[in-house]
Amino acid sequence: LSTHSAASTQSTQRGKKEEGHGAESTALSRTHVKHSGVVRILDSRLHSRSIARPADIRSTMRSVLVKLLVLAVAAIDRRADAFSSLAGVTARSVESGDDIDLGDFLSASSSGGDKSMVILGTYAADFNAIEYGQRLRYYLPELKKRGITKVGFVLNCEEESARKLCEMLDLEDESVTLMVDPLGAAGRKFGVGTGWRADDDEMSPYLKLFGMLFGLGAWATLPAVIGGYIGNPFTPQKWIEDALAVGQRKNRWPDNALELDEATGEVSLNKFSELPVVGEWPRRPLELATLRLQNMLDISIKNWKELAPSQDALDAGVLTQLGGCIICQDNGDVLFDYKDPGICAVANFEDILKKIPTVKNLETVEA
């Protein structure tokens, strides 16, 4: 009996194992069938795609090339228009009183390969005009190294206002031709922004200007202003320290951002560099905001009567008109052009230095 029972038990176990193997075999078979189906489907899709792929690639490449070509042509046309827009447009020389054709100014050269720059500023008490002058003062040596032998600085004001501003900025250089365009016609020809509600003759120009401070008709105003407070850990703006130093030497307030050498007047310490962590940034928080406060209080407001636009200029929309700049080769080819998208949002001269390389033979001659 015990033998029979053991045999029966072994038989039962063998049966269960066979059933188990059968189930596993069935599951594997089903899995294989399932995966085989997926593989067949994938193979089918890949095969269909592989057939269509060369045509798709050619079509995509053609589309991309056409778009790039359109963008390149548009950029060339835009730059050509930037130069041609100033052909025949004049501004008055502060030094001689003669009208200067800005197109001729940009293309005329004393020697082959020279470059010329025209800054179309705003009215003399405006943030943009002041910052263009401050940046120009600092970057002039670098511009000259790049073969920019002459610069026209056009302001929408009368001669005395232009002289006053340049005197306050210490902007005196033989390569800078100071010009005036009291009604801002040259800037409008160039295509600069005219601000918020430019065609509304009923609204006060000062109310329009107030709206622009909040970005109306000048979208980049708020980012530019806020950037002056928070700083920038990536992009240097070395002109700020130079402009602050000029202001302190002229007793403009705030007057404690820098320590100046008593003998030379040069910067011995920038106190913003002592700020924890952010003091190492290329542009520290509050640094540019401090300069703009200095500009507003001791240039714009303090000298408003001497720098303010005339009534005719106000009627022409000068108060809300923005500025711009252009750099050309002596054959008229445009190397750089820019139109201010807001108040305090003028051209970044660091971008100009990256765009236009240093002239090596010029450096050799100077050395």
XYZ file of C-alpha atoms in Angstrom:
367
model
C 0.000 0.000 0.000
C 2.758 2.396 0.872
C 4.494 1.610 -2.402
C 1.302 2.188 -4.338
C 0.707 5.489 -2.483
C 4.238 6.735 -3.214
C 3.864 5.850 -6.884
C 0.560 7.652 -7.010
C 2.065 10.722 -5.385
C 4.988 10.776 -7.826
C 2.564 10.426 -10.711
C 0.511 13.337 -9.442
C 3.609 15.503 -9.043
C 4.759 14.630 -12.557
C 1.349 15.602 -13.842
C 1.481 18.971 -12.098
C 4.981 19.615 -13.435
C 3.824 18.759 -16.928
C 0.846 21.060 -16.503
C 3.209 23.771 -15.239
C 5.522 23.283 -18.171
C 2.541 23.303 -20.442
C 1.260 26.572 -18.987
C 4.712 28.118 -19.232
C 5.010 26.891 -22.757
C 1.594 28.299 -23.602
C 2.458 31.662 -21.988
C 5.790 31.809 -23.810
C 4.057 30.901 -27.011
C 1.488 33.651 -26.507
C 4.233 36.121 -25.568
C 6.217 35.142 -28.641
C 3.163 35.557 -30.834
C 2.384 38.898 -29.208
C 5.939 40.173 -29.555
C 6.229 38.782 -33.030
C 3.167 40.767 -33.965
C 4.647 43.908 -32.488
C 7.936 43.267 -34.258
C 6.099 42.704 -37.534
C 4.174 45.935 -37.037
C 7.337 47.837 -36.093
C 9.233 46.319 -38.999
C 6.389 47.312 -41.275
C 6.346 50.891 -39.972
C 10.120 51.242 -40.090
C 10.124 49.792 -43.582
C 7.477 52.275 -44.729
C 9.345 55.104 -43.065
C 12.666 54.039 -44.524
C 11.113 54.189 -47.945
C 9.754 57.717 -47.377
C 12.733 59.022 -45.382
C 14.969 60.320 -48.244
C 12.107 62.292 -49.754
C 11.140 63.669 -46.349
C 14.724 64.713 -45.643
C 15.054 66.429 -49.014
C 11.756 68.230 -48.493
C 12.724 69.336 -44.983
C 16.156 70.514 -46.143
C 14.617 72.501 -48.988
C 12.161 74.096 -46.579
C 14.925 75.029 -44.109
C 17.180 76.407 -46.850
C 14.359 78.501 -48.284
C 13.587 79.939 -44.854
C 17.259 80.723 -44.204
C 17.544 82.360 -47.609
C 14.454 84.478 -46.967
C 15.816 85.552 -43.568
C 19.215 86.394 -45.060
C 17.671 88.452 -47.862
C 15.393 90.207 -45.370
C 18.383 91.044 -43.151
C 20.335 92.407 -46.125
C 17.355 94.443 -47.287
C 16.749 95.766 -43.770
C 20.346 96.856 -43.407
C 20.421 98.379 -46.869
C 17.250 100.267 -45.980
C 18.886 101.466 -42.745
C 21.623 103.183 -44.762
C 19.450 104.415 -47.615
C 16.955 105.882 -45.132
C 19.595 108.455 -44.120
C 20.695 109.378 -47.642
C 19.864 113.052 -48.162
C 18.840 113.478 -44.507
C 20.706 116.305 -42.809
C 21.627 117.399 -39.303
C 23.322 120.654 -38.335
C 26.935 120.684 -37.168
C 27.284 122.367 -33.777
C 30.830 123.461 -34.568
C 30.369 124.921 -38.056
C 26.607 125.456 -38.311
C 26.598 123.662 -41.674
C 24.103 120.979 -42.632
C 25.675 117.532 -42.915
C 24.198 114.815 -45.113
C 24.156 111.772 -42.830
C 24.341 109.373 -45.761
C 27.499 111.086 -47.019
C 28.886 111.186 -43.487
C 28.512 107.406 -43.198
C 30.022 106.591 -46.592
C 32.752 109.250 -46.960
C 36.245 108.097 -45.976
C 39.645 109.726 -45.736
C 41.304 106.371 -46.454
C 40.080 103.040 -47.747
C 38.430 100.718 -45.272
C 37.354 103.347 -42.772
C 34.103 102.937 -40.879
C 31.714 105.596 -39.619
C 29.069 105.633 -36.906
C 26.008 107.812 -36.402
C 24.153 107.876 -33.096
C 20.647 109.259 -33.418
C 20.086 110.448 -29.890
C 17.025 111.938 -28.247
C 16.529 115.331 -26.559
C 19.413 116.425 -24.347
C 17.757 115.805 -20.950
C 16.611 112.301 -21.862
C 17.989 109.130 -20.272
C 18.770 107.621 -23.687
C 20.746 110.629 -24.924
C 22.720 110.782 -21.677
C 23.540 107.069 -21.700
C 24.545 107.123 -25.372
C 26.985 109.927 -24.540
C 28.357 108.101 -21.496
C 28.833 104.853 -23.380
C 30.397 106.623 -26.345
C 32.909 108.387 -24.096
C 34.085 105.100 -22.574
C 34.116 102.963 -25.736
C 35.667 105.467 -28.164
C 39.181 103.973 -27.899
C 37.829 100.495 -28.674
C 35.744 101.806 -31.568
C 38.847 103.421 -33.052
C 40.711 100.109 -32.818
C 37.994 98.676 -35.038
C 38.547 101.287 -37.720
C 35.624 103.538 -36.755
C 37.402 106.801 -37.462
C 34.493 109.192 -37.027
C 31.288 109.291 -35.032
C 28.317 111.580 -35.525
C 26.342 112.251 -32.343
C 22.953 113.738 -33.256
C 20.770 115.243 -30.520
C 17.197 116.493 -30.821
C 17.890 119.900 -29.323
C 19.476 123.273 -30.039
C 23.243 123.839 -30.210
C 23.614 125.228 -26.696
C 21.799 122.270 -25.174
C 24.030 119.847 -27.067
C 27.182 121.636 -25.916
C 25.933 121.675 -22.332
C 25.263 117.944 -22.282
C 28.630 116.991 -23.795
C 30.387 119.263 -21.316
C 28.661 117.534 -18.393
C 29.569 114.103 -19.784
C 33.210 115.026 -20.513
C 32.569 113.966 -24.098
C 35.154 115.893 -26.044
C 36.981 114.117 -28.847
C 38.026 115.188 -32.328
C 36.566 112.018 -33.831
C 33.076 112.930 -32.547
C 31.062 115.330 -34.691
C 28.304 116.842 -32.572
C 25.143 117.579 -34.560
C 21.624 118.744 -33.772
C 18.258 117.896 -35.291
C 15.826 119.841 -33.067
C 12.625 118.303 -34.458
C 13.913 114.728 -34.680
C 13.330 114.330 -38.428
C 16.505 112.292 -38.989
C 15.568 109.748 -36.341
C 12.101 109.275 -37.793
C 13.597 108.771 -41.263
C 15.857 106.123 -39.785
C 12.793 104.464 -38.276
C 13.268 104.943 -34.544
C 10.343 104.368 -32.198
C 8.053 107.336 -31.705
C 6.575 106.185 -28.412
C 3.070 105.778 -27.068
C 0.136 107.366 -28.940
C 2.454 109.292 -31.222
C -0.437 110.368 -33.473
C -2.626 111.631 -30.624
C -2.335 115.421 -30.804
C -4.828 115.923 -27.975
C -2.908 114.076 -25.269
C -0.150 115.892 -23.387
C 3.337 114.717 -24.437
C 4.268 114.504 -20.751
C 1.378 112.115 -20.122
C 2.564 110.018 -23.060
C 6.054 109.959 -21.570
C 4.627 108.872 -18.208
C 2.877 105.949 -19.911
C 6.110 104.950 -21.626
C 7.824 104.636 -18.246
C 5.500 101.666 -17.655
C 6.249 100.135 -21.046
C 3.419 101.592 -23.147
C 4.750 102.033 -26.673
C 8.210 101.123 -25.369
C 8.131 97.483 -24.298
C 11.796 97.267 -23.184
C 11.604 100.115 -20.675
C 10.707 98.061 -17.603
C 13.249 95.262 -18.276
C 15.976 97.881 -18.793
C 15.071 99.773 -15.621
C 14.678 96.641 -13.478
C 17.986 95.325 -14.817
C 19.675 98.385 -13.361
C 18.574 97.283 -9.895
C 19.179 93.534 -10.013
C 22.461 93.622 -11.949
C 23.779 90.977 -14.325
C 26.092 88.084 -13.378
C 27.064 87.385 -17.007
C 27.450 90.541 -19.097
C 29.930 93.276 -18.129
C 29.129 96.971 -18.593
C 32.422 98.678 -17.779
C 31.216 102.109 -18.893
C 29.062 102.414 -15.747
C 32.021 102.848 -13.405
C 33.584 105.410 -15.743
C 30.342 107.428 -15.890
C 29.967 107.289 -12.098
C 33.522 108.585 -11.738
C 32.807 111.511 -14.079
C 29.723 112.325 -12.021
C 31.586 112.225 -8.724
C 34.375 114.432 -10.060
C 31.666 116.923 -10.980
C 30.091 116.628 -7.504
C 26.937 114.901 -8.645
C 24.904 112.979 -6.075
C 25.001 110.105 -5.110
C 28.718 110.704 -4.646
C 29.809 107.802 -2.452
C 29.697 104.808 -4.804
C 33.395 105.082 -5.642
C 36.598 106.070 -3.938
C 38.707 108.308 -6.185
C 42.410 108.959 -5.978
C 42.839 112.544 -4.761
C 45.803 113.205 -7.027
C 44.613 111.664 -10.309
C 40.846 111.391 -9.871
C 41.022 107.772 -10.987
C 38.915 105.051 -9.345
C 40.744 103.385 -6.460
C 37.754 101.418 -5.148
C 34.299 100.552 -6.425
C 32.239 99.989 -3.286
C 29.761 97.808 -5.165
C 32.584 95.257 -5.501
C 32.528 94.856 -1.709
C 28.971 93.504 -1.690
C 28.865 89.866 -0.508
C 28.601 87.320 -3.347
C 27.176 89.724 -5.966
C 30.192 92.025 -5.645
C 32.016 89.671 -8.011
C 29.398 90.023 -10.748
C 30.410 91.848 -13.950
C 27.507 94.235 -13.297
C 26.529 94.471 -9.663
C 23.036 95.096 -8.315
C 22.147 98.801 -7.879
C 25.279 99.955 -9.746
C 23.505 101.088 -12.913
C 20.482 102.257 -10.911
C 22.788 104.538 -8.894
C 24.204 106.043 -12.085
C 20.706 106.633 -13.455
C 19.709 108.347 -10.219
C 22.765 110.561 -10.601
C 21.814 111.303 -14.219
C 18.208 112.089 -13.355
C 18.867 114.374 -10.383
C 21.997 116.258 -11.367
C 21.762 116.256 -15.160
C 18.124 116.070 -16.276
C 16.230 117.792 -13.449
C 18.904 120.218 -12.277
C 19.575 121.444 -15.830
C 16.070 121.067 -17.253
C 15.798 124.644 -18.519
C 19.012 124.346 -20.530
C 18.347 120.817 -21.812
C 14.555 120.640 -22.279
C 13.059 120.482 -25.792
C 11.445 123.596 -27.242
C 7.706 123.908 -27.806
C 8.168 123.209 -31.520
C 10.088 120.061 -30.619
C 7.350 118.999 -28.203
C 4.767 119.490 -30.944
C 6.903 117.338 -33.247
C 6.857 114.476 -30.728
C 10.491 114.694 -29.636
C 9.686 114.086 -25.952
C 8.604 110.487 -26.590
C 10.851 109.729 -29.562
C 13.492 107.046 -29.035
C 16.944 106.775 -30.582
C 19.233 104.384 -32.406
C 22.596 104.001 -34.091
C 24.211 102.708 -37.264
C 27.766 101.787 -38.290
C 28.762 101.599 -41.957
C 31.752 100.692 -44.080
C 32.956 103.462 -46.385
C 31.111 101.797 -49.295
C 27.795 102.066 -47.459
C 27.618 98.468 -46.235
C 25.859 98.381 -42.866
C 27.890 96.594 -40.190
C 25.609 97.284 -37.241
C 22.295 99.023 -36.709
C 20.012 99.349 -33.723
C 16.793 101.082 -32.745
C 15.996 101.632 -29.069
C 13.002 99.504 -27.975
C 12.426 101.551 -24.831
C 13.615 104.190 -22.388
C 17.066 103.273 -20.981
C 17.281 100.491 -23.604
C 20.034 101.911 -25.808
C 22.551 99.952 -27.887
C 24.898 97.670 -25.974
C 28.373 98.712 -27.098
C 29.752 95.362 -25.921
C 27.692 93.822 -28.739
C 29.278 96.261 -31.188
C 32.767 95.200 -30.088
C 31.845 91.535 -30.642
C 30.292 92.276 -34.021
C 33.144 94.341 -35.470
C 36.656 92.872 -35.149
C 39.769 94.843 -34.301
C 41.762 96.062 -37.304
C 45.156 94.379 -36.876
C 47.192 96.645 -39.146
C 45.717 99.663 -37.339
C 46.965 98.295 -34.016
C 50.422 97.791 -35.542
C 50.554 101.366 -36.837
C 49.454 102.777 -33.453
C 52.040 100.652 -31.636
